[in-house]
Amino acid sequence: MTAQRRLIRRAALAATAGAAALVLAACGGDSDSGSGGHDMGSMKSESAGPSASAAAEGGTHTDADVDFATEMIQHHRQAVAMADLAADGASAPEVKSLATKIKGAQDPEIKTMSGWLTSWGEEVPEDMSSMPGMEHDMSSAMPGMMSSEDMGKLKKASGAEFDKMFLDMMVQHHEGAVEMAKTEKAKGKYGPATKLADDVITAQTAEIGQMNKMLGKS
């Protein structure tokens, strides 16, 4: 499991590095003096300041914190993608409302965790959901992740069929997130990250209960 997670992380970082290289090459071609590099350096220094301060206030971090942020970003992205499908696919108002709530909670958390990675000098992972085969790899590396086949079925579903499929999948997805959050609480050291893990456990456990009731399971 750990080796698979490292593989996903390395793939994400490699994709990010490739994109960054292209951007840097383009910037270099547009510059007609040495002042461009100085300006970019100043911008980097200014933008890094607040993040660096926030990181210092949160205390030290470990590899477990980096893994948590890197993997949970991908996990949240898929939950948001699933929630987006509910706008047109769902028929029950309760499902639409829940999907909106999930997206509203997880989008800001993605931004927060991306900020941590940047402040730690780590790369924010590329969104690999659109890369062929990567959703399958992520589904085997992270608990609760849907495969490309799962996501394809959800995209094609509508009405009551979508509602049930969405709830079944999101329960599984939330259970995986709770598992990942518990690992962070056990191994992580960065205060804001362990606090976010607490929040994930509390919020998503409650939503699991809500979705099971909607499914008639409790």
XYZ file of C-alpha atoms in Angstrom:
218
model
C 0.000 0.000 0.000
C 2.777 2.444 0.988
C 4.763 1.668 -2.157
C 1.682 2.297 -4.309
C 1.055 5.622 -2.591
C 4.670 6.685 -3.169
C 4.280 5.739 -6.849
C 1.168 7.924 -7.198
C 2.936 10.788 -5.442
C 5.987 10.504 -7.672
C 3.792 10.441 -10.787
C 1.993 13.569 -9.645
C 5.243 15.372 -8.914
C 6.706 14.354 -12.254
C 3.672 15.739 -14.080
C 3.907 18.968 -12.113
C 7.632 19.304 -12.783
C 7.073 18.831 -16.514
C 4.427 21.538 -16.591
C 6.659 23.881 -14.605
C 9.533 23.334 -17.029
C 7.358 24.350 -19.955
C 6.198 27.484 -18.163
C 9.757 28.478 -17.250
C 10.910 27.949 -20.830
C 8.139 30.177 -22.120
C 8.951 32.893 -19.585
C 12.610 32.752 -20.529
C 11.763 33.228 -24.194
C 9.629 36.292 -23.479
C 12.233 38.048 -21.348
C 14.414 40.578 -23.124
C 16.532 41.588 -20.135
C 17.911 40.212 -16.883
C 15.360 42.183 -14.894
C 12.624 39.576 -15.563
C 14.401 37.004 -13.406
C 14.798 39.535 -10.614
C 11.088 40.351 -10.723
C 10.103 36.690 -10.591
C 12.417 36.146 -7.656
C 10.857 39.080 -5.818
C 7.350 37.767 -6.509
C 8.318 34.327 -5.243
C 9.795 35.807 -2.078
C 6.728 37.928 -1.422
C 4.259 35.094 -2.037
C 6.259 32.642 0.080
C 6.254 34.927 3.136
C 2.734 34.330 4.496
C 2.901 30.595 3.775
C 6.248 30.305 5.508
C 4.874 32.167 8.533
C 1.813 29.920 8.640
C 4.037 26.841 8.466
C 6.158 28.117 11.345
C 3.083 28.761 13.456
C 1.807 25.247 12.795
C 5.028 23.643 13.978
C 7.176 20.992 12.353
C 5.861 18.512 9.831
C 6.786 14.961 8.895
C 6.576 12.744 5.816
C 3.239 11.536 7.179
C 1.891 15.089 7.003
C 3.142 15.481 3.421
C 1.567 12.159 2.431
C -1.713 13.115 4.088
C -1.944 16.454 2.294
C -0.829 15.050 -1.076
C -3.224 12.110 -0.997
C -6.178 13.901 0.576
C -6.012 16.581 -2.129
C -6.549 13.866 -4.741
C -9.211 12.203 -2.601
C -11.105 15.459 -2.161
C -10.822 16.294 -5.863
C -12.637 13.097 -6.745
C -15.353 13.771 -4.155
C -15.846 17.234 -5.675
C -16.022 15.692 -9.169
C -18.688 13.276 -7.933
C -20.593 16.130 -6.309
C -20.486 18.123 -9.551
C -22.240 15.252 -11.353
C -25.176 15.489 -8.943
C -26.209 18.876 -10.313
C -27.615 17.227 -13.460
C -27.733 13.544 -12.518
C -29.500 13.538 -9.156
C -33.263 13.627 -8.787
C -33.693 13.795 -4.998
C -33.339 17.301 -3.509
C -31.610 15.758 -0.495
C -28.892 14.286 -2.726
C -28.382 17.580 -4.545
C -28.157 19.411 -1.218
C -25.658 16.925 0.193
C -23.507 17.162 -2.938
C -23.445 20.952 -2.641
C -22.459 20.659 1.018
C -19.641 18.227 0.235
C -18.210 20.453 -2.489
C -18.515 23.528 -0.283
C -16.525 21.859 2.483
C -13.853 20.087 0.448
C -12.939 22.768 -2.102
C -11.533 25.084 0.620
C -9.711 22.162 2.239
C -7.991 21.409 -1.067
C -6.747 25.004 -1.168
C -5.587 24.808 2.457
C -3.620 21.591 1.942
C -2.118 22.933 -1.292
C -0.883 25.927 0.728
C 0.783 23.625 3.228
C 2.629 21.716 0.523
C 3.828 24.955 -1.058
C 5.044 26.302 2.289
C 6.942 23.050 2.899
C 8.691 23.239 -0.473
C 6.673 20.292 -1.799
C 4.889 20.123 -5.147
C 1.112 20.300 -5.229
C -0.016 17.192 -7.158
C -1.516 17.525 -10.601
C -5.156 16.543 -10.957
C -4.678 13.036 -12.329
C -8.361 12.149 -12.680
C -8.193 13.017 -16.388
C -5.041 10.986 -17.013
C -5.741 7.540 -18.557
C -5.283 4.744 -16.043
C -4.423 6.994 -13.116
C -7.843 6.809 -11.462
C -7.450 3.037 -11.332
C -4.001 3.384 -9.775
C -5.272 5.887 -7.225
C -8.244 3.684 -6.360
C -5.869 0.869 -5.427
C -3.485 3.171 -3.532
C -5.950 5.217 -1.484
C -8.916 3.811 0.468
C -12.361 4.712 -0.800
C -11.244 6.021 -4.195
C -13.410 5.198 -7.205
C -11.911 3.642 -10.323
C -12.300 5.101 -13.808
C -14.978 2.478 -14.440
C -16.883 3.536 -11.313
C -16.779 7.198 -12.329
C -17.896 6.298 -15.850
C -20.961 4.490 -14.512
C -21.861 7.419 -12.290
C -21.572 9.869 -15.199
C -23.991 7.791 -17.280
C -26.567 7.341 -14.494
C -29.490 9.665 -13.836
C -32.539 10.008 -11.626
C -33.141 7.460 -8.869
C -30.367 5.239 -10.246
C -27.870 8.079 -9.898
C -29.085 8.916 -6.383
C -28.477 5.392 -5.091
C -25.171 4.975 -6.923
C -23.933 8.364 -5.704
C -24.820 7.614 -2.083
C -23.300 4.124 -2.164
C -20.084 5.429 -3.698
C -19.843 8.472 -1.457
C -20.288 6.360 1.685
C -17.328 4.255 0.535
C -15.393 7.394 -0.381
C -16.036 9.002 3.011
C -15.055 5.819 4.844
C -11.719 5.921 3.004
C -11.193 9.565 3.948
C -11.898 8.794 7.599
C -9.334 5.978 7.468
C -6.736 8.329 5.974
C -7.528 10.974 8.601
C -7.054 8.459 11.416
C -3.645 7.571 9.981
C -2.702 11.261 9.985
C -3.791 11.625 13.610
C -1.649 8.627 14.565
C 1.472 9.544 12.581
C 1.292 13.242 11.706
C 2.929 16.051 13.702
C 1.792 19.224 11.952
C -0.883 20.827 14.124
C -3.173 22.224 11.391
C -3.038 18.897 9.529
C -4.022 16.824 12.547
C -6.766 19.366 13.258
C -8.059 19.006 9.699
C -7.949 15.227 10.144
C -10.179 15.660 13.215
C -12.580 17.783 11.184
C -12.693 15.206 8.380
C -13.465 12.418 10.836
C -16.237 14.403 12.532
C -17.903 15.798 9.393
C -17.632 12.760 7.166
C -18.674 10.287 9.858
C -21.834 12.359 10.322
C -22.426 12.408 6.560
C -21.929 8.636 6.361
C -24.730 8.261 8.900
C -26.907 10.677 6.936
C -26.322 8.843 3.657
C -26.986 5.436 5.182
C -30.343 6.740 6.412
C -31.116 8.025 2.941
C -30.294 4.546 1.622
C -32.581 2.989 4.235
C -29.695 1.191 5.914
C -30.177 2.687 9.361
